[in-house]
Coordinates of C-alpha atoms and ligand atoms in Angstrom, one line a residue:
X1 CA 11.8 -112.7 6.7
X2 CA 10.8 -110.2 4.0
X3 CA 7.4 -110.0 2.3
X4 CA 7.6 -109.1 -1.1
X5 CA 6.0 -109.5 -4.8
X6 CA 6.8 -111.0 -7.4
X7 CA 7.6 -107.9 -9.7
X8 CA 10.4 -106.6 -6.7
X9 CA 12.1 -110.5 -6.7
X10 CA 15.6 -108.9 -8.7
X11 CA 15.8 -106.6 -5.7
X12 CA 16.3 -110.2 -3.5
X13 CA 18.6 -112.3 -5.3
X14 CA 19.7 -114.8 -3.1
X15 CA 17.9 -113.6 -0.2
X16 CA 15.0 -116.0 1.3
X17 CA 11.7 -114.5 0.6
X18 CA 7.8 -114.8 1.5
X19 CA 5.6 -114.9 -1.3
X20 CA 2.0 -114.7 -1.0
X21 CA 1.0 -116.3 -4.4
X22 CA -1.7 -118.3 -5.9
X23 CA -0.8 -121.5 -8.0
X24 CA -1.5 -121.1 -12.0
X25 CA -0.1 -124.7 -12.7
X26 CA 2.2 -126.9 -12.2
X27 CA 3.9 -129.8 -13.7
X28 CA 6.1 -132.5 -11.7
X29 CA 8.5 -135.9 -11.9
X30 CA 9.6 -138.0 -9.2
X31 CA 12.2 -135.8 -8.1
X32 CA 11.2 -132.0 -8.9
X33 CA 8.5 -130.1 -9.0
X34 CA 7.9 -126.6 -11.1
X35 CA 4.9 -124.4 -9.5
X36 CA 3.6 -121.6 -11.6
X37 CA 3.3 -119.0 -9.4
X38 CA 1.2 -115.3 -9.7
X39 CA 0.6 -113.0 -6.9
X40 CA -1.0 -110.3 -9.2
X41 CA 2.1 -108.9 -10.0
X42 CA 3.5 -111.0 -12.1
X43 CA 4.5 -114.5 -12.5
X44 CA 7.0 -117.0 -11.6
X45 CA 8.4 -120.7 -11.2
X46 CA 9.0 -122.2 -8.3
X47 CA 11.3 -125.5 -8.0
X48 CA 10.9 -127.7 -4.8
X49 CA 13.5 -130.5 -5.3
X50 CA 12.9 -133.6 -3.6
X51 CA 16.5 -134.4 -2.3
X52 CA 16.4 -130.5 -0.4
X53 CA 13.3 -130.4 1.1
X54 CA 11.7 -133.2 3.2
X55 CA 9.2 -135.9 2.1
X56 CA 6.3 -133.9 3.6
X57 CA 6.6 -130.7 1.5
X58 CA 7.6 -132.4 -1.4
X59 CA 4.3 -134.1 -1.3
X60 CA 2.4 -131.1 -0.7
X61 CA 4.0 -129.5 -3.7
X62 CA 3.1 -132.4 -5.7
X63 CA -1.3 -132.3 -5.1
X64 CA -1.7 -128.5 -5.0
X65 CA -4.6 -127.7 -6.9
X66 CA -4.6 -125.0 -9.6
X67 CA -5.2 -121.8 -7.6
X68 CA -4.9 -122.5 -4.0
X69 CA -3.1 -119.8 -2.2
X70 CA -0.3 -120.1 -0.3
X71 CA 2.7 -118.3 1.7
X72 CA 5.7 -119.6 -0.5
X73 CA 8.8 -119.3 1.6
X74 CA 12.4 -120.0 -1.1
X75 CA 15.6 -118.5 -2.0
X76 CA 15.5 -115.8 -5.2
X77 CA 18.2 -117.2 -7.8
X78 CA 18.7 -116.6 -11.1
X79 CA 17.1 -118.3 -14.7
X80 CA 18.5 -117.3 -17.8
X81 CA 15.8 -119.2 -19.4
X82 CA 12.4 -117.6 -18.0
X83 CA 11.7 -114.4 -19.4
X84 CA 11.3 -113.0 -16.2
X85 CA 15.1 -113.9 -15.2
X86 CA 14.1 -115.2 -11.6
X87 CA 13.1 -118.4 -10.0
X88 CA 12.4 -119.1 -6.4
X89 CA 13.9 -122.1 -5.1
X90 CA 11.3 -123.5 -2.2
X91 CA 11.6 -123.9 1.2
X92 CA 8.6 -124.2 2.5
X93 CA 5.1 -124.0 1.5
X94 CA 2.0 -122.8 3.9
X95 CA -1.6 -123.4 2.3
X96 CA -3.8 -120.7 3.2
X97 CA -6.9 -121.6 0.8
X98 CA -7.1 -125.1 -0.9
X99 CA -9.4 -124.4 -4.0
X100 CA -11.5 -127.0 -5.6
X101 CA -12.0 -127.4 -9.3
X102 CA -11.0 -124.4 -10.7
X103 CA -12.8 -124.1 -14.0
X104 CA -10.7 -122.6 -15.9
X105 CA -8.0 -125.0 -16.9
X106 CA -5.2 -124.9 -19.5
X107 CA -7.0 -126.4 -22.1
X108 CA -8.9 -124.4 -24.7
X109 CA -12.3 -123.0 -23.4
X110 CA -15.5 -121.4 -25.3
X111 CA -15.7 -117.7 -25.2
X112 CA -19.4 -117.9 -23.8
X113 CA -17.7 -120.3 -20.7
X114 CA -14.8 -117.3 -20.5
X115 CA -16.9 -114.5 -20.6
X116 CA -19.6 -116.5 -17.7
X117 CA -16.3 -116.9 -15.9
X118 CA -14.8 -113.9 -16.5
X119 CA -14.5 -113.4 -12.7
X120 CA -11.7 -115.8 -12.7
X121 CA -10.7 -115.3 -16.6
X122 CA -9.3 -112.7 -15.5
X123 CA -6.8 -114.2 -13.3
X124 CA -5.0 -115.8 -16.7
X125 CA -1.5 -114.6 -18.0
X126 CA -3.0 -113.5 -21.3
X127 CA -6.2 -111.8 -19.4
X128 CA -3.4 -110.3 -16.7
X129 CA -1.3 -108.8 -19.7
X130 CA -4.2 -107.0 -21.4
X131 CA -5.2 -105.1 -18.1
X132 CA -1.4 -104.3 -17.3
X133 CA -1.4 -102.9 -21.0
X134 CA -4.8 -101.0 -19.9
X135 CA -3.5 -99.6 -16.7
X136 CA -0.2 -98.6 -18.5
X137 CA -2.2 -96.6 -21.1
X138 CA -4.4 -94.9 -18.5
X139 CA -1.0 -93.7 -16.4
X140 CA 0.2 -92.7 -19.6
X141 CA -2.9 -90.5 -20.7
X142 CA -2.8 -88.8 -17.1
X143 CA 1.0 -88.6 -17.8
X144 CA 0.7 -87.2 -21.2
X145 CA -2.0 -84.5 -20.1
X146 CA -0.3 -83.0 -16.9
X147 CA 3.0 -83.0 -18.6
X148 CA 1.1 -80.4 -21.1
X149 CA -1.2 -78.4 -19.1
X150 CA -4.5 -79.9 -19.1
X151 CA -6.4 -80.4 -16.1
X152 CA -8.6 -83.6 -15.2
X153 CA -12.0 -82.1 -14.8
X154 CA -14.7 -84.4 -13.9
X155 CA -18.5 -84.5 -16.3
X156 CA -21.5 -86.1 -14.4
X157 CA -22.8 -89.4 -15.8
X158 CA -26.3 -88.5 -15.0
X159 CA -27.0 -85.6 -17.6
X160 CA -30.1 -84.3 -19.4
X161 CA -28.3 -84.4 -22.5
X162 CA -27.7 -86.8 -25.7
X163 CA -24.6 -85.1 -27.8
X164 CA -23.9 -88.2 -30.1
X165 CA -28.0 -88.2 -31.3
X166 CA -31.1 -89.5 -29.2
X167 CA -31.3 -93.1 -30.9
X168 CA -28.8 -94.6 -28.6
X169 CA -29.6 -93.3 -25.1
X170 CA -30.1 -95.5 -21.3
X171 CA -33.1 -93.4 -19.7
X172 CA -33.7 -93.5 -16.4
X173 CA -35.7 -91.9 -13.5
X174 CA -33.7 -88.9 -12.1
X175 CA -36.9 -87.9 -9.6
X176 CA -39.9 -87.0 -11.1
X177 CA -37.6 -85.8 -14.9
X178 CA -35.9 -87.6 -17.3
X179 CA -32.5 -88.4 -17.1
X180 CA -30.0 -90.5 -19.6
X181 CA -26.2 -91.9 -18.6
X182 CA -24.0 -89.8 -20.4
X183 CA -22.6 -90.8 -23.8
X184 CA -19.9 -88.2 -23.7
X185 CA -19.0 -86.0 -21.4
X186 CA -18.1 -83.3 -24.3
X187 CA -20.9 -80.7 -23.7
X188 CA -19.8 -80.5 -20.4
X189 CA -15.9 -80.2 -21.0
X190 CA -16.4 -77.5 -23.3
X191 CA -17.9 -75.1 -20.8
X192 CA -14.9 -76.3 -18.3
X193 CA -12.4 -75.4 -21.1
X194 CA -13.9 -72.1 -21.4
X195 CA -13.1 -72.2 -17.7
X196 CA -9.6 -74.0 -17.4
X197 CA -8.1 -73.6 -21.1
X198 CA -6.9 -77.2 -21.5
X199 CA -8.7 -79.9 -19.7
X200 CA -9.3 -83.8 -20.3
X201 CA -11.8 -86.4 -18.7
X202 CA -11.5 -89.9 -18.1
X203 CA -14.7 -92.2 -17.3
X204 CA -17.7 -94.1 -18.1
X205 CA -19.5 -93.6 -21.0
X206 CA -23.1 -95.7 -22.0
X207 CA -24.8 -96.7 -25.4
X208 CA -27.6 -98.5 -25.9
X209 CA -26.5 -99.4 -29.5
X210 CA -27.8 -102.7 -30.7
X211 CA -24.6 -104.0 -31.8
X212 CA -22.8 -106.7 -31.2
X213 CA -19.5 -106.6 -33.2
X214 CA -15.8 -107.3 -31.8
X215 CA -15.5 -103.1 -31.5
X216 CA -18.3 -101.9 -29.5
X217 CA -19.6 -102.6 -25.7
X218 CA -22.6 -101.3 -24.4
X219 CA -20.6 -99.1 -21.4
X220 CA -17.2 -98.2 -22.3
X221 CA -14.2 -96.0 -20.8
X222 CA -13.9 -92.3 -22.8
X223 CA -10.9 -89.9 -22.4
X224 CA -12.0 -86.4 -23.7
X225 CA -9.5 -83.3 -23.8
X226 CA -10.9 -79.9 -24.6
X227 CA -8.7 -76.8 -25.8
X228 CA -9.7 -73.6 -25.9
X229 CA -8.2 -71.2 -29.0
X230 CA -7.6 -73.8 -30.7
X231 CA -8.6 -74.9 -34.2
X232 CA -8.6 -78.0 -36.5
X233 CA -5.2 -78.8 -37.3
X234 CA -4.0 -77.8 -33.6
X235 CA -6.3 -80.4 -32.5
X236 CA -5.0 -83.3 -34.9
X237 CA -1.4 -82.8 -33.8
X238 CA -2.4 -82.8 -29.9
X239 CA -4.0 -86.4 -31.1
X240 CA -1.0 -87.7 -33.1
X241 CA 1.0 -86.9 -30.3
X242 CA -1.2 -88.4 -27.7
X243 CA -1.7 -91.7 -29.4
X244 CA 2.2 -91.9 -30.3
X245 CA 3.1 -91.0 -26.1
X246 CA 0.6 -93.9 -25.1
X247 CA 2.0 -96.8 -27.4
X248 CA 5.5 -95.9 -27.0
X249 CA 4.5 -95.7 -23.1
X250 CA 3.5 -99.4 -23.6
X251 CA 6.3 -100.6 -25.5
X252 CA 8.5 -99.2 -22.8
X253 CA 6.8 -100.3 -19.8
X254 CA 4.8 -103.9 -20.7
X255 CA 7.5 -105.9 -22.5
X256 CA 7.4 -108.9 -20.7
X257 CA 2.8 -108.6 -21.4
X258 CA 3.4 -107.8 -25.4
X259 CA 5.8 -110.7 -25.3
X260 CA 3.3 -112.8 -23.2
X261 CA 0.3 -111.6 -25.5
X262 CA 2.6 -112.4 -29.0
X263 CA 2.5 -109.1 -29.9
X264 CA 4.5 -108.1 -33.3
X265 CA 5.5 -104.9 -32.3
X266 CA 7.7 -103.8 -34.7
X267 CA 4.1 -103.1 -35.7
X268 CA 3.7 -100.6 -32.7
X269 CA 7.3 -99.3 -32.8
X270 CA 6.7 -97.1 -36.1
X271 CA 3.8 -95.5 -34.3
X272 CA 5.1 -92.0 -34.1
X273 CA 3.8 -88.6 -34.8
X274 CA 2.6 -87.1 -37.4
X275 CA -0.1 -89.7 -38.7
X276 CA -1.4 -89.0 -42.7
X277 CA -4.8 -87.7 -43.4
X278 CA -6.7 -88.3 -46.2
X279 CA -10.1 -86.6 -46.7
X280 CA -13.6 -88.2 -46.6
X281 CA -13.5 -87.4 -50.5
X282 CA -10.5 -89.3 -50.9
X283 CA -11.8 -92.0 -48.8
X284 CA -14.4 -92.2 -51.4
X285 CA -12.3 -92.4 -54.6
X286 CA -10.1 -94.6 -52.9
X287 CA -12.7 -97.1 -51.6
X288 CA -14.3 -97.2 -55.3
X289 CA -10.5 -98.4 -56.6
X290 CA -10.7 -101.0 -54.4
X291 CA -14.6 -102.1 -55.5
X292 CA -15.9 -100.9 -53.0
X293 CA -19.0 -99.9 -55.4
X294 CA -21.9 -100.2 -52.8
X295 CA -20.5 -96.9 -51.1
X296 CA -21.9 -93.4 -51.8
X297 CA -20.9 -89.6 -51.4
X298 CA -22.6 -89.0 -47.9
X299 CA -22.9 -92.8 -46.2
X300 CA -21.3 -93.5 -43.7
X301 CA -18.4 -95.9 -43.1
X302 CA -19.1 -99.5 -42.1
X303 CA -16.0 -101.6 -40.7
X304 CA -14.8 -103.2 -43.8
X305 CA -14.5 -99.7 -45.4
X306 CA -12.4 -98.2 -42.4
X307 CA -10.4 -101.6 -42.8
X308 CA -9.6 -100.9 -46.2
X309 CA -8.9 -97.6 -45.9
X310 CA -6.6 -98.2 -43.2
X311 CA -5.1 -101.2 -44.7
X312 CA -3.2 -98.5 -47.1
X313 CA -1.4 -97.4 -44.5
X314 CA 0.9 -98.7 -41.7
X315 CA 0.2 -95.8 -38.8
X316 CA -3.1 -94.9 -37.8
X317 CA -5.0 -92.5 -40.1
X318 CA -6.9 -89.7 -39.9
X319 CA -10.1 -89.6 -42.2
X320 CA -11.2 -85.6 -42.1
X321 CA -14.0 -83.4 -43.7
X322 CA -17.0 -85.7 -43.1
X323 CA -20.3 -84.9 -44.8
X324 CA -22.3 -82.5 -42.4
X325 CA -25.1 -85.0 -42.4
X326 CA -23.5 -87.8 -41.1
X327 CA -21.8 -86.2 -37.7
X328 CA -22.9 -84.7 -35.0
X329 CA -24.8 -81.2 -34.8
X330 CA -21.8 -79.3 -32.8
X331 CA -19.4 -79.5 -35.6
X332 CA -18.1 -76.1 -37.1
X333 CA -18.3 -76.4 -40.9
X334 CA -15.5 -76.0 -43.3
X335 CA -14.6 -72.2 -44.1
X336 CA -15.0 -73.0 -48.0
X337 CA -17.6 -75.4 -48.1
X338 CA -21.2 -75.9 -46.5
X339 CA -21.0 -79.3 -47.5
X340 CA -18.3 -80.9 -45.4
X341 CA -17.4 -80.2 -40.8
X342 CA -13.9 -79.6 -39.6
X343 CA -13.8 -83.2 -38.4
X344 CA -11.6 -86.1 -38.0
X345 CA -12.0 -89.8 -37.1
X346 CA -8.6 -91.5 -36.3
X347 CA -8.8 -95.0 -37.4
X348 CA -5.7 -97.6 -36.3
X349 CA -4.2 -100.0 -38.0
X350 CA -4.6 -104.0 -38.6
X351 CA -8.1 -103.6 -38.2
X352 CA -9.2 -102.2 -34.9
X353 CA -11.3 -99.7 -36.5
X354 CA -11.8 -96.2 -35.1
X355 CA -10.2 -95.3 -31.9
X356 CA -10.9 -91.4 -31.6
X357 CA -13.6 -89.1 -32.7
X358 CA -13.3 -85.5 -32.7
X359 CA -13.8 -82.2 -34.4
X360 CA -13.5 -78.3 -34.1
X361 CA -16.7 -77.1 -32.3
X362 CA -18.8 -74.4 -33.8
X363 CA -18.6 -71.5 -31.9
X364 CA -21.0 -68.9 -33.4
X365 CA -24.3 -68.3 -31.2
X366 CA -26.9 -68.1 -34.3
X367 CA -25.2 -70.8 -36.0
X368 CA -25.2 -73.1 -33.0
X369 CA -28.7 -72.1 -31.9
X370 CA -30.0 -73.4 -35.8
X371 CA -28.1 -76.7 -35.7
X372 CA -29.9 -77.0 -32.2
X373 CA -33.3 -76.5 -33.7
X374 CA -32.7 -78.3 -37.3
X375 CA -31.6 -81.6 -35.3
X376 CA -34.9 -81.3 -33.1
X377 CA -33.2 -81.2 -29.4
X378 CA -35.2 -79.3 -26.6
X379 CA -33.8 -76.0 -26.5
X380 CA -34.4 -75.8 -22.6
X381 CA -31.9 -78.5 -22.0
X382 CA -29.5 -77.4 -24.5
X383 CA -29.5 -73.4 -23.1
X384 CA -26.7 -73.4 -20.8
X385 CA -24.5 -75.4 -23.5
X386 CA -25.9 -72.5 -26.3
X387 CA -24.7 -69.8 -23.4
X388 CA -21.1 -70.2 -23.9
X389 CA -21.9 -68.5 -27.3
X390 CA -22.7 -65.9 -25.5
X391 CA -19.9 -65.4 -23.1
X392 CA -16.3 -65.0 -24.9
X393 CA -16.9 -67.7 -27.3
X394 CA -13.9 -68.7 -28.8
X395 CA -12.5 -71.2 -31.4
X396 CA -12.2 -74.7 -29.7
X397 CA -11.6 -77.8 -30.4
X398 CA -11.6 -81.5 -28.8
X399 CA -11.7 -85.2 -29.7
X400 CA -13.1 -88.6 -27.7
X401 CA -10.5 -91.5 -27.2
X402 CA -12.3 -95.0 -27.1
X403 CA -10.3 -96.6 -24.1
X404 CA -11.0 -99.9 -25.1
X405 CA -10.3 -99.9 -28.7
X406 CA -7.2 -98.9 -28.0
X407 CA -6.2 -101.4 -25.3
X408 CA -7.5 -103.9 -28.0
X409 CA -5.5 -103.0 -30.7
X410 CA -2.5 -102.1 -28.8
X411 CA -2.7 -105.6 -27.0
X412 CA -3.4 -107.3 -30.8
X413 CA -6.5 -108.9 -28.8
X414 CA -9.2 -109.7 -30.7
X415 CA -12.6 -108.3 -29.3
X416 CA -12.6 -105.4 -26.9
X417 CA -14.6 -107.4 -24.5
X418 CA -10.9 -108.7 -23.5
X419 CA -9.6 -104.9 -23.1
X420 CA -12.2 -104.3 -20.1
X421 CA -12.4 -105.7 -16.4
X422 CA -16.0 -106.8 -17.2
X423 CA -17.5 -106.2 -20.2
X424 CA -21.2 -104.9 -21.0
X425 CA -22.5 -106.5 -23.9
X426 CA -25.6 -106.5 -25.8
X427 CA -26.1 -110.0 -24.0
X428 CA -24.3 -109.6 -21.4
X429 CA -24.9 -108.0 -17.6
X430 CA -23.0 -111.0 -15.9
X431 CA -20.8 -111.5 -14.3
Ligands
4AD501 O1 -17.0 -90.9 -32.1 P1 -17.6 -90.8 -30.7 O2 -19.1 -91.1 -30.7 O3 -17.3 -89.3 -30.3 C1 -17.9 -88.7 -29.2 O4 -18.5 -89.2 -28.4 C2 -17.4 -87.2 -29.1 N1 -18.4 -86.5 -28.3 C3 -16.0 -87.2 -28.5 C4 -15.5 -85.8 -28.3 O5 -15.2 -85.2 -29.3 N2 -15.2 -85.4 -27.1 O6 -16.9 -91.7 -29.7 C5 -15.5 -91.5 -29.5 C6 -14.7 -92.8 -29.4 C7 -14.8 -93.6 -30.7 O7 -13.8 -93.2 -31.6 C8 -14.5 -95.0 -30.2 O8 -13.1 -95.2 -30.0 C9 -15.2 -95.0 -28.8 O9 -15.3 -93.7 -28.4 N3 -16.5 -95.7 -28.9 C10 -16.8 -96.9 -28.5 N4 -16.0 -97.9 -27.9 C11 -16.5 -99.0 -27.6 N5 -17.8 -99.3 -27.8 C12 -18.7 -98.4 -28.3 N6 -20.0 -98.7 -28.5 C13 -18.1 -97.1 -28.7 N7 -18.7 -96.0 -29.3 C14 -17.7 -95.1 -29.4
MG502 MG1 -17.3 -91.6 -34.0

């Protein structure tokens, strides 16, 4: 008898199959019993009908407990009415592990009891979809990148250098110097673009940021691309086009998970290139028609702003020409004006907030090696990065996509602690 998963079953109508699967719930009368099944793949119902199968199993299908795991041995027939399409009809049932109070049950939990559980929170359909969604956005990102000629080049976590400012840093020991987990791998992927032309990173990413709002975890999951000769507006249509390839990837590939998570995605389906762009000044005017009046020329944006900005629109939206004081020191200023850096958040829509950083990078030695002094870094672990000014520099460009943001938005979940296996928090280190 074949072995297979759930999410190969319409391969196997009306063959009999072995399933391992765990039980998710069950409900049952005197005559028939419906078993939720999940083997990781997906889900399904299984029917043992008392008249077919004999007292014994019927019995055992009756006092399984919520996630004991099991062989499942049944015919693969067809149900118009789940939205999978496919039932299993049972057989026979072999326990493998009986478990024993399962603590997670369908009733309505806490989020402090899910999150201490999150271990086995994760096993749960909604929980299931939102890292389906996540590993469908990550194929996607390597899809999108290869299919344009980047390469996947690899930054070190351990670095001796703080690109998004020194307030926010994990130190550690590296030996006898000091060492911090990377907040961006960006330094780094500039000097591989200079060697590979196109290249993109995908990994960890740490900050020790003191907040505790629904958009930002303590370690979190960064994709970074890097193009060399390339300038501003190049850069925002390599992100428009990124962003639109991942969310129609989802909406292509996760139906049965956006249906699963309630997602309105006709709210997702209009999520295609280009995205509109409205300057920081803009921002401004428009933030003071809607009475926003506690907001100046030269702050910063706080999430209700970025949610009222993006409120005007239905795609995500580029906000670009931020004050120079307020971003990073590798930003190449604006050609007209000292006051403003070729620079672009992308904020999504319905809330979610910011999703991608990025800018055009300066590229002049002199002016490079003066924003390095003016924001106070130490010069001797900056050198190699002020180098590349030396060696062919040329106009480049790059952006930071926020992984998690994007799962959270995509997903319509609520916190991004939900788009990540286990989340760091400002409280949190456990599970
Ligand atoms: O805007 P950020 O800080 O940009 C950079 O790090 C650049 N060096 C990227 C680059 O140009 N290569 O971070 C980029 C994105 C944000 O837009 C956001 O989506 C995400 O990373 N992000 C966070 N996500 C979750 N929790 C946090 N604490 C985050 N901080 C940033
Ligand atoms: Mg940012």
């Amino acid at each position: 008898m074949k072995k297979i998963m759930i999410q190969d079953m319409s391969k196997h109508l009306g063959e009999t199959v072995k399933l391992g699967a765990w039980l998710a719930n069950k409900r049952s009368s005197g005559k028939i019993a419906f078993l939720q099944l999940r083997d990781g793949s997906g889900f399904v119902q299984g029917v043992v009908v008392k008249a077919e199968v004999s007292e014994e199993l019927f019995a055992k299908a009756k006092t399984i407990t919520q996630e004991t795991s099991m062989y499942v041995i049944g015919e693969v027939t067809k149900d118009e009415r789940s939205s999978f399409g496919f039932e299993i009809q049972v057989k026979d049932i072999e326990i493998i592990h009986e478990a024993v109070d399962f603590p997670i049950t369908p009733k309505e939990h806490g989020t402090e009891f899910l999150m201490d559980n999150r271990h086995l929170w994760l096993r749960s359909r909604k929980q299931h979809a939102i890292m389906k969604i996540r590993n469908e956005v990550i194929r996607a990102t390597y899809e999108f990148f290869n299919d344009n000629g980047f390469s996947k080049v690899d930054p070190p976590i351990l670095t001796g250098s703080a690109p998004e400012g020194t307030s926010e840093l994990f130190q550690t020991k590296y030996f006898d110097e000091d060492a911090y987990l990377s907040q961006s791998g960006q330094l780094y992927m500039e000097a591989a673009a200079m060697a590979l032309g196109k290249v993109f990173s995908f990994g960890p990413t740490f900050r020790a940021e003191k907040s505790k709002t629904r958009r930002h975890l303590i370690e979190f999951w960064m994709i970074e691309p890097e193009m060399a000769f390339t300038e501003f507006d190049e850069i925002l249509e390599v992100q428009e086009q990124y962003v639109s390839y991942i969310v129609q990837s989802v909406l292509k590939n996760c139906q049965l998970e956006l249906e699963r998570l309630d997602r309105d995605v006709t709210k997702l389906e209009h999520i295609q290139a280009p995205f509109p762009r409205i300057s920081y000044d803009d921002a401004i005017k428009l933030l003071h028609e809607k009475d926003f009046n506690d907001i100046q020329w030269g702050d910063d944006f706080g999430a209700p702003h970025e949610t009222a900005i993006a409120e005007h629109f239905e795609k995500p939206v580029f906000i670009t020409h931020y004050p120079v004081g307020i971003k990073p020191f590798y930003m190449q200023p604006h050609p007209d004006r000292e006051d403003v850096v070729l620079c672009a958040d992308l904020i999504a829509p319905e809330g979610y907030g910011e999703i991608i950083g990025g800018s055009e990078r300066i590229h002049d030695y002199d002016l490079m090696k003066q924003r390095i002094e003016e924001h106070g870094l130490d010069e001797k672990a900056y050198a190699w990065y002020l180098e590349l000014r030396k060696q062919g520099s040329v106009p480049h460009s790059g952006f930071g996509l926020g992984l998690e943001r994007t799962v959270a938005w995509i997903s319509g979940a609520e916190h991004v602690r939900e788009a990540i296996p286990f989340p760091r928090l400002l409280n949190r280190l456990y599970p």
